[in-house]
Amino acid sequence: MLYATIFCGRLRVVGRKRFSGMNCGIAQALEALGDWWTLLIVRDAFFGARRFSDFERSLGIAKNVLSARLQHLVDHGVFELVDVGSDGQHFEYHLSRKGEALLPVLTALRDWSDEWVFGRGNEPVIVKDRRSGRRIPRLRVTDVEGRELSRQDLRTVPGPGASPETIRRLQPRKR
Amino acid sequence: MLYATIFCGRLRVVGRKRFSGMNCGIAQALEALGDWWTLLIVRDAFFGARRFSDFERSLGIAKNVLSARLQHLVDHGVFELVDVGSDGQHFEYHLSRKGEALLPVLTALRDWSDEWVFGRGNEPVIVKDRRSGRRIPRLRVTDVEGRELSRQDLRTVPGPGASPETIRRLQPRKR
DNA sequence: CACTTTAGTTGCTTTACGCAACCATCTTTT
DNA sequence: AAAAGATGGTTGCGTAAAGCAACTAAAGTG
């Protein structure tokens, strides 16, 4: 979604830049999810919201913004618009498999603020395994043996889909 | 950061709502990180960026916006402003422990778009364990025994810091 | 002492967001 | 059958945020 106008004979991108062209997974995720209310809408879908009015009530979001966000998420395949016309409702917004795959993203965000914003013992919500009733462990970045890793333990290298730009940027630096 | 004005005798909130008051970990994480460029700035910090110009060059972000975002992140304790005056530089923006704790968030976002945007085999960047040189496994939401869980396996309940609002919202529903 | 680099600030324009009003369709009530 | 309500939006308007370019202040460089 790049907004462009012709200006003095050259193509000029005006207004808000989008991340569409960036050769980076985080930027691409933000292209789909980075807008204002988007992740909260997805969160509510995980909690069971499906209809326009579910999201509206729960979030207190303006209708036009909600409409645009839902459309954006449908366009990006996070939601599927499901026709449930029989009982009077026309459509519901259901999480797709792509949308359900966002569970680790939401969990990581909640883990982070549980620890660093609210602090242990002040969590507003707790997520449990329905089967055992026990709290799920926080997400951990680990090596293949399951040892937790931190930033210093990692090395980022170009992958098969790397652009020349990305390869250049990932050259080892002096620092 | 709620902007308010007195309007016709009542308090009216104008402009963009913020998530400050929401009793939800995801909303609180977005309050700190949800602004436009914020997570990309953090990403670059993980890649080694420290100085104003590092971020500027890497992102192509407007200076005033970068300035505001860095200030916001310092205010929220994600970055620490470090005086490194000896070699001519005045300040650098270093990730705090709170900032380094965002590693799972960035990893979850990258995992997601590696799988659902680029697709396996087209990843632009790959993150490896520096010690073994092997790729780190993707993040998984699991039970205490390590079995992977999906949305249906989870139950969300009010925690010790739940507001009445939150408790009401997490009542079991009919669906 | 001029020139460059760094790290911003200021001013202006464009876009996004919040709010309220309106609307079309369907269902429920009278 | 007509009126009223619920649902799921769209349209129009005002304000705040984001983008761009120009400027600046301080420090380092030749």
XYZ file of C-alpha atoms (C1' of nucleotides) in Angstrom:
410
model
C 0.000 0.000 0.000
C 2.306 2.718 -1.273
C 0.713 6.036 -1.969
C 2.413 7.693 -4.909
C 1.963 10.781 -7.021
C 3.792 12.128 -10.022
C 5.741 15.180 -8.941
C 8.084 17.196 -11.146
C 8.463 14.323 -13.560
C 9.618 11.713 -11.094
C 7.768 9.225 -8.989
C 7.473 10.480 -5.502
C 6.152 8.530 -2.561
C 4.128 10.763 -0.322
C 2.681 10.268 3.106
C 3.316 7.321 5.288
C 5.863 4.865 4.077
C 4.923 1.241 4.172
C 7.177 -1.703 4.661
C 5.974 -3.577 1.600
C 9.295 -3.569 -0.185
C 11.513 -4.369 2.748
C 13.395 -7.630 2.560
C 12.984 -8.401 6.236
C 10.628 -10.671 8.087
C 9.934 -8.238 10.878
C 9.091 -5.470 8.437
C 6.801 -7.804 6.509
C 5.024 -8.849 9.669
C 4.527 -5.187 10.543
C 3.204 -4.484 7.070
C 0.348 -6.841 7.862
C 0.020 -6.150 11.579
C 1.726 -2.861 12.318
C -1.237 -0.572 12.088
C -2.770 1.049 15.010
C -5.405 -1.370 16.336
C -4.466 -4.415 14.348
C -2.892 -6.666 16.945
C -5.626 -5.917 19.444
C -8.185 -7.010 16.893
C -6.262 -10.241 16.426
C -6.048 -10.655 20.191
C -9.814 -10.341 20.480
C -10.240 -12.892 17.723
C -8.118 -15.268 19.819
C -10.453 -14.567 22.723
C -13.432 -15.512 20.586
C -14.576 -12.360 18.796
C -15.918 -13.018 15.338
C -18.433 -10.415 14.349
C -18.001 -6.770 13.557
C -19.909 -5.818 16.669
C -17.812 -8.120 18.871
C -14.695 -6.190 18.001
C -16.446 -2.874 18.181
C -17.817 -3.462 21.683
C -14.662 -4.949 23.014
C -12.244 -2.353 21.727
C -14.266 0.849 21.560
C -12.795 1.412 18.118
C -14.358 3.729 15.550
C -16.400 1.869 12.970
C -14.590 3.199 9.950
C -11.211 2.295 11.418
C -12.427 -1.155 12.412
C -13.824 -1.632 8.944
C -10.520 -0.679 7.353
C -8.474 -2.867 9.701
C -10.649 -5.929 9.183
C -10.455 -5.422 5.444
C -6.690 -5.092 5.676
C -6.434 -8.293 7.692
C -8.669 -10.144 5.262
C -6.530 -8.863 2.376
C -3.438 -10.181 4.128
C -5.036 -13.541 4.816
C -5.092 -13.249 8.590
C -8.871 -13.418 8.695
C -11.279 -15.228 6.455
C -14.659 -13.709 5.755
C -17.113 -16.508 6.421
C -20.697 -16.381 5.250
C -22.984 -17.550 8.020
C -26.115 -16.189 6.445
C -28.565 -18.782 7.673
C -29.202 -17.314 11.095
C -29.520 -13.749 9.948
C -25.889 -12.792 10.249
C -24.222 -12.224 6.972
C -20.526 -12.558 7.702
C -18.096 -13.375 10.409
C -14.385 -12.790 10.565
C -12.614 -16.030 11.397
C -8.916 -16.432 12.034
C -7.269 -18.314 9.191
C -4.412 -20.737 9.773
C -2.124 -17.826 9.022
C -3.927 -15.839 11.706
C -3.808 -18.651 14.249
C -0.085 -18.860 13.621
C 0.212 -15.484 15.332
C -0.169 -17.144 18.716
C 3.569 -16.969 19.472
C 3.609 -13.266 18.578
C 0.806 -12.441 21.003
C 2.319 -14.694 23.628
C 5.727 -13.063 23.315
C 4.201 -9.619 23.705
C 2.257 -10.686 26.773
C 5.272 -12.437 28.279
C 7.264 -9.268 27.848
C 4.855 -6.931 29.535
C 4.033 -9.436 32.255
C 7.671 -9.342 33.229
C 8.712 -5.796 32.361
C 5.599 -3.648 32.614
C 3.353 -5.229 35.226
C 5.982 -7.342 36.955
C 5.696 -10.906 38.180
C 2.672 -11.354 40.382
C 0.725 -8.518 38.783
C -0.278 -10.142 35.511
C -3.758 -9.077 34.449
C -4.402 -12.331 32.620
C -2.903 -15.792 32.819
C -2.944 -18.321 30.029
C -3.301 -21.936 31.007
C -3.151 -25.243 29.248
C -6.770 -26.362 29.170
C -5.825 -29.986 29.688
C -3.533 -29.766 32.687
C -4.806 -26.443 34.005
C -1.224 -25.345 34.459
C 0.211 -22.079 33.314
C 2.050 -22.235 30.023
C 5.773 -21.561 30.241
C 7.026 -18.345 28.706
C 8.495 -18.429 25.217
C 12.215 -18.934 24.998
C 14.692 -18.481 22.181
C 16.884 -21.554 22.413
C 19.527 -23.542 20.597
C 18.701 -26.975 19.226
C 19.420 -28.559 22.605
C 16.947 -26.259 24.324
C 19.417 -23.946 26.064
C 18.145 -20.397 26.240
C 19.989 -17.886 24.059
C 20.356 -14.158 24.293
C 21.299 -11.535 21.747
C 25.035 -12.109 22.055
C 24.646 -15.806 21.291
C 23.064 -15.190 17.916
C 24.451 -14.584 14.476
C 22.291 -13.300 11.655
C 23.203 -14.370 8.127
C 21.563 -13.858 4.740
C 19.035 -16.529 3.841
C 17.993 -17.966 0.476
C 15.609 -15.060 -0.100
C 18.089 -12.325 0.762
C 18.287 -9.326 -1.531
C 21.687 -7.755 -2.369
C 20.654 -4.957 0.017
C 20.167 -7.468 2.830
C 23.459 -9.223 2.065
C 25.282 -5.911 2.184
C 23.658 -4.940 5.453
C 24.559 -8.185 7.144
C 28.286 -7.909 6.375
C 30.215 -8.151 9.631
C 30.859 -4.699 11.037
C 33.724 -3.231 12.929
C 31.942 -2.956 16.265
C -0.433 9.885 26.732
C -4.067 10.886 26.453
C -4.769 14.225 24.905
C -7.748 15.877 26.516
C -9.568 19.153 26.236
C -12.532 20.636 28.030
C -15.402 20.708 25.614
C -18.921 21.856 26.425
C -18.356 21.329 30.098
C -17.280 17.710 29.954
C -13.923 16.065 29.589
C -13.442 14.923 26.074
C -10.588 12.833 24.789
C -9.504 13.986 21.376
C -7.155 12.565 18.827
C -5.551 9.183 18.890
C -6.366 6.938 21.775
C -3.516 5.253 23.524
C -3.474 1.941 25.281
C -2.086 3.286 28.543
C -5.068 2.418 30.632
C -5.779 -1.001 29.244
C -5.421 -3.866 31.657
C -3.881 -6.193 29.114
C -0.332 -7.242 28.468
C -0.591 -7.007 24.729
C -2.023 -3.511 24.884
C 0.733 -2.465 27.275
C 3.406 -3.873 25.017
C 1.885 -1.947 22.124
C 1.807 1.213 24.189
C 5.598 1.008 24.335
C 6.244 -0.534 20.930
C 3.163 -0.042 18.796
C 4.117 3.145 17.056
C 4.985 3.252 13.491
C 8.752 2.616 13.266
C 9.362 1.455 16.784
C 9.933 -2.258 16.364
C 12.187 -1.701 13.370
C 14.318 0.601 15.480
C 14.557 -2.124 18.110
C 15.392 -4.651 15.414
C 18.255 -2.486 14.210
C 19.499 -2.158 17.754
C 19.617 -5.959 17.922
C 21.655 -5.901 14.708
C 24.127 -3.507 16.316
C 22.858 0.002 15.670
C 23.589 2.382 18.505
C 23.877 5.912 17.237
C 21.260 8.251 15.870
C 22.863 8.090 12.453
C 22.989 4.287 12.486
C 19.216 4.126 12.730
C 18.716 6.965 10.300
C 20.860 5.397 7.594
C 19.486 1.952 8.059
C 15.802 2.843 8.106
C 15.530 5.964 5.984
C 13.349 7.431 8.695
C 12.703 11.153 9.071
C 14.886 12.723 11.718
C 12.098 14.222 13.751
C 10.243 10.928 13.843
C 13.401 9.034 14.764
C 14.092 11.545 17.485
C 10.600 11.144 18.904
C 10.703 7.335 18.736
C 14.084 7.077 20.427
C 12.899 9.408 23.147
C 9.756 7.321 23.571
C 11.794 4.141 23.852
C 14.141 5.725 26.370
C 11.121 6.914 28.375
C 9.771 3.377 28.392
C 13.102 1.922 29.439
C 13.757 -0.039 26.271
C 16.877 1.959 25.482
C 19.383 3.572 27.804
C 21.029 6.798 26.757
C 24.734 6.173 27.309
C 27.273 8.970 27.382
C 30.300 7.937 25.385
C 31.758 11.425 25.159
C 35.431 10.490 25.129
C 35.727 9.640 21.445
C 33.739 12.563 20.153
C 30.315 10.986 20.237
C 28.087 12.323 22.887
C 25.433 9.677 23.286
C 24.505 6.250 22.149
C 21.256 4.387 22.476
C 21.898 1.017 24.066
C 19.324 -1.691 24.580
C 18.498 -2.092 28.257
C 17.736 -5.480 29.808
C 14.105 -4.650 29.194
C 14.957 -3.999 25.551
C 16.985 -7.184 25.185
C 14.014 -9.063 26.589
C 12.201 -8.245 23.345
C 14.167 -10.953 21.559
C 11.246 -13.415 21.627
C 8.909 -10.763 20.213
C 11.160 -10.076 17.236
C 11.798 -13.779 16.775
C 8.090 -14.589 16.793
C 7.414 -11.927 14.173
C 10.210 -13.199 11.965
C 9.135 -16.812 12.407
C 5.652 -15.859 11.335
C 6.577 -14.085 8.153
C 9.240 -16.637 7.278
C 6.492 -19.206 7.206
C 3.450 -17.226 6.065
C 4.755 -14.340 3.982
C 7.986 -15.481 2.354
C 7.471 -19.220 2.751
C 9.999 -21.846 3.778
C 13.108 -21.654 1.660
C 12.698 -17.957 0.891
C 13.725 -16.453 4.201
C 15.669 -13.216 3.728
C 17.651 -13.701 6.917
C 18.487 -16.694 9.056
C 19.388 -16.545 12.722
C 21.934 -19.029 13.968
C 23.339 -20.022 17.294
C 26.839 -18.569 17.254
C 28.260 -21.525 19.130
C 26.943 -24.423 17.114
C 26.350 -22.521 13.903
C 22.963 -24.189 13.641
C 19.736 -22.456 12.965
C 17.646 -21.696 16.025
C 14.355 -23.555 16.228
C 11.188 -21.534 15.850
C 9.364 -20.398 18.960
C 6.645 -22.677 20.204
C 3.837 -22.209 22.685
C 3.901 -25.383 24.724
C 2.565 -27.003 27.873
C 4.912 -27.736 30.757
C 5.934 -31.023 29.161
C 6.932 -29.279 25.943
C 4.022 -30.326 23.764
C 3.032 -27.641 21.313
C -0.309 -25.975 21.969
C -2.687 -24.136 19.692
C -5.464 -21.691 20.389
C -8.034 -24.323 21.259
C -5.771 -25.819 23.919
C -5.568 -22.606 25.907
C -7.738 -21.071 28.563
C -7.330 -17.470 29.611
C -8.184 -16.591 33.189
C -7.869 -13.408 35.242
C -4.513 -12.997 36.950
C -3.558 -11.314 40.226
C -3.458 -7.914 38.516
C -6.821 -8.236 36.782
C -9.162 -5.280 36.925
C -12.919 -5.820 37.381
C -13.221 -4.974 33.684
C -10.823 -7.792 32.803
C -12.579 -10.265 35.095
C -15.901 -9.429 33.490
C -14.497 -9.821 29.990
C -12.998 -13.209 30.710
C -16.257 -14.730 31.923
C -16.983 -17.847 29.884
C -19.178 -17.038 26.911
C -21.863 -18.899 25.131
C -19.874 -19.618 21.992
C 39.673 29.295 10.037
C 36.658 27.076 6.713
C 34.361 22.531 6.098
C 32.151 18.357 7.491
C 29.738 15.288 10.557
C 26.488 14.471 14.079
C 22.267 14.996 16.263
C 18.927 17.005 16.306
C 14.753 21.233 15.891
C 11.415 23.943 13.282
C 7.938 24.719 9.843
C 4.960 23.050 6.534
C 2.166 19.469 4.095
C -0.137 15.058 3.766
C -2.165 11.153 5.824
C -4.386 8.567 9.480
C -7.407 8.443 13.329
C -11.600 9.648 16.240
C -16.228 11.128 16.204
C -20.764 11.754 14.779
C -24.204 11.310 11.439
C -26.257 8.709 8.053
C -27.755 4.452 5.518
C -29.222 -0.213 3.828
C -30.631 -4.622 5.256
C -32.729 -7.713 8.226
C -35.357 -8.936 12.515
C -38.453 -8.120 16.196
C -42.337 -5.864 18.219
C -46.939 -3.978 18.136
C -48.289 -4.253 7.952
C -45.869 -0.408 10.114
C -42.581 0.989 13.517
C -38.569 0.179 16.022
C -34.173 -1.951 16.796
C -29.886 -4.417 15.588
C -26.200 -5.147 12.365
C -22.581 -3.699 9.540
C -21.119 -0.612 7.568
C -20.015 4.514 4.621
C -19.389 9.537 4.490
C -17.784 13.949 6.122
C -15.266 16.644 9.153
C -11.677 18.107 12.622
C -7.226 17.014 14.859
C -2.981 14.562 15.671
C 0.780 12.082 13.728
C 4.066 11.175 9.992
C 6.938 12.776 6.050
C 9.962 16.204 3.967
C 13.098 19.865 3.673
C 15.561 23.483 5.611
C 17.986 25.142 9.359
C 21.049 24.934 13.586
C 24.383 24.105 17.228
C 28.355 21.801 18.647
C 32.235 19.152 17.860
C 35.814 17.341 14.932
C 38.867 17.711 10.661
C 42.118 19.704 7.278
